Amino acid sequence: MLDGVGLPLLGHAAALTPFNRSTVFRMLPMPAYIKDVDLVFTHANPAYCELVGLDADDIVGSRAAQVGLLDATWHEETDRKILAEGGVATFPVNVRRLGAPALRGEIFKIRLDDETGRAVGILGVFIDRTAQFETEQQLVESQTIHRLVVESISDAVFLLDHEHRFVFVGPAVTGIFGLAPREAMAHGTLCALLGCDSCELHSLRRDRETRNIERSFTRADGEVRDVLMTVKPIEIGACRWLVTCHDVTDRNDSLKRLKASMVQTVQALCTTVEQRDPYVTGHQDRVADLAVAIGRVMGMDEDRLEGLRLGAIVHDIGKINVPIQILSKPGKLSGPEFEIIRSHAEVGYQILKDIDFPWPIARMVREHHEAIDGSGYPLGLTGDQLLLESRIIAVADVLEAVTSHRPYRPGLGLTKGLEILREMRGAKLDPEVVDVCVSLIERQQMSVPGWVGAIGSG
């Protein structure tokens, strides 16, 4: 039975006046309609009119196909099901009409009964979930892309919280660390995973800059690996750091082999120089030992000390271009002969400058006869223009040279050698380097096998 305004009586809604029932229906924010038992529209609220793009007068008295719904058959099949079974049913639905994009959502269909329980119509209410579904789809797509990207990366990926604890561990951790992601997560932090009690990862910089950290660690299977970690600050939920670990073991091994090969090649050339001048046999090695001892006291790290040692070993390689008659001449050199000797620094530089050393070896060779006051050769550079390594080699070279035998004089001994260093301190030689060298010798913290004499000897 329909009330005075054509709306059926709905349970508790029957207590409302016909005017109120009509107003509530019209004010529903969701699209709503009523059909009679013949599935003809009898009511359509403004939201439903907007949904299908028709006025209420065009909808009322029509069937689903006549209002332009492309799924009219489906709508009427579900309507008949509700009319037959009663109650309320919810259906996922795409509302599609000609010339408009499809809307995704749910439709609630309720059978309307009169006071005797006889079916008199159907109330349909559409809930638009298009935006929600699109968001969910985007999330699924984003998660899928994220998973594919993470799984395709050969580097191990970690997300850390503000306390540097794991939030996420990527699948590539297995290939590098030999652990499943869950096993790696159980370690809690990268420091624990790497087995380092104290390292830079314990206290990442407060300025939160991206940084690279290289570490060696021992896997559970005993294999030692090298990893390069790129640590990038982020702000994603609880995550504060993104860390990617790249296995650089093979790269480092190749570099070590390359370094060894370069060193062997250059040392072979230096051996050739020594064979041409028996008076300087062992000179380059003794200079290298003293230079490294000085550099270590001055705070150089092991990699830089390795470069310093190689630079000292090859510092006289340019003498391969000096005639042996001049190298072994017992008397005083003439002016032209001395200029040939002096050329060895530049010749050495030209021999080495195109070799891709990981250290500035060619510069050390070129600068080891420069003086901090600018009176040296071959370029006349001053102290602030010289590498620290060059200044160290210069001091070690002077001390070794004056204490060793030469064709034109016997070795002068350590006491005289230290005296000469002090005389040249601040003029020809770097004062700080001289002080460190003198201290090492006087405290007997440094002794070089093969040196002639001891402190106190002539």
PDB file of N, CA, C and O in Angstrom, residues 132 281 288 298 339 349 357 361 403:
ATOM      1  N   GLN A 132      37.541   4.917  -3.767  1.00  0.00           N
ATOM      2  CA  GLN A 132      38.158   3.947  -2.866  1.00  0.00           C
ATOM      3  C   GLN A 132      38.808   2.816  -3.651  1.00  0.00           C
ATOM      4  O   GLN A 132      39.941   2.425  -3.382  1.00  0.00           O
ATOM      5  N   THR A 281     122.196   0.683  -3.913  1.00  0.00           N
ATOM      6  CA  THR A 281     121.451  -0.548  -3.649  1.00  0.00           C
ATOM      7  C   THR A 281     120.798  -0.464  -2.268  1.00  0.00           C
ATOM      8  O   THR A 281     121.471  -0.189  -1.271  1.00  0.00           O
ATOM      9  N   ALA A 288     111.814   4.289   1.774  1.00  0.00           N
ATOM     10  CA  ALA A 288     110.409   3.916   1.925  1.00  0.00           C
ATOM     11  C   ALA A 288     110.092   3.539   3.366  1.00  0.00           C
ATOM     12  O   ALA A 288     109.060   3.954   3.919  1.00  0.00           O
ATOM     13  N   MET A 298     102.408  10.768  11.707  1.00  0.00           N
ATOM     14  CA  MET A 298     101.670  11.968  11.322  1.00  0.00           C
ATOM     15  C   MET A 298     100.202  11.684  11.027  1.00  0.00           C
ATOM     16  O   MET A 298      99.472  12.565  10.578  1.00  0.00           O
ATOM     17  N   GLU A 339     123.044  18.921 -14.194  1.00  0.00           N
ATOM     18  CA  GLU A 339     121.721  19.167 -14.748  1.00  0.00           C
ATOM     19  C   GLU A 339     121.074  17.861 -15.233  1.00  0.00           C
ATOM     20  O   GLU A 339     119.853  17.673 -15.119  1.00  0.00           O
ATOM     21  N   TYR A 349     108.622  11.559 -13.430  1.00  0.00           N
ATOM     22  CA  TYR A 349     107.218  11.981 -13.546  1.00  0.00           C
ATOM     23  C   TYR A 349     106.653  11.598 -14.910  1.00  0.00           C
ATOM     24  O   TYR A 349     105.534  11.069 -15.004  1.00  0.00           O
ATOM     25  N   PHE A 357      97.498   4.970 -11.127  1.00  0.00           N
ATOM     26  CA  PHE A 357      97.658   4.563  -9.735  1.00  0.00           C
ATOM     27  C   PHE A 357      96.489   5.103  -8.901  1.00  0.00           C
ATOM     28  O   PHE A 357      95.939   6.166  -9.216  1.00  0.00           O
ATOM     29  N   ILE A 361     101.284   9.029  -7.299  1.00  0.00           N
ATOM     30  CA  ILE A 361     102.676   8.581  -7.309  1.00  0.00           C
ATOM     31  C   ILE A 361     103.546   9.499  -8.167  1.00  0.00           C
ATOM     32  O   ILE A 361     104.656   9.883  -7.763  1.00  0.00           O
ATOM     33  N   THR A 403     123.802   9.552   5.023  1.00  0.00           N
ATOM     34  CA  THR A 403     124.357   8.526   5.904  1.00  0.00           C
ATOM     35  C   THR A 403     124.879   7.319   5.138  1.00  0.00           C
ATOM     36  O   THR A 403     125.430   6.401   5.743  1.00  0.00           O
TER      37      THR A 403
END
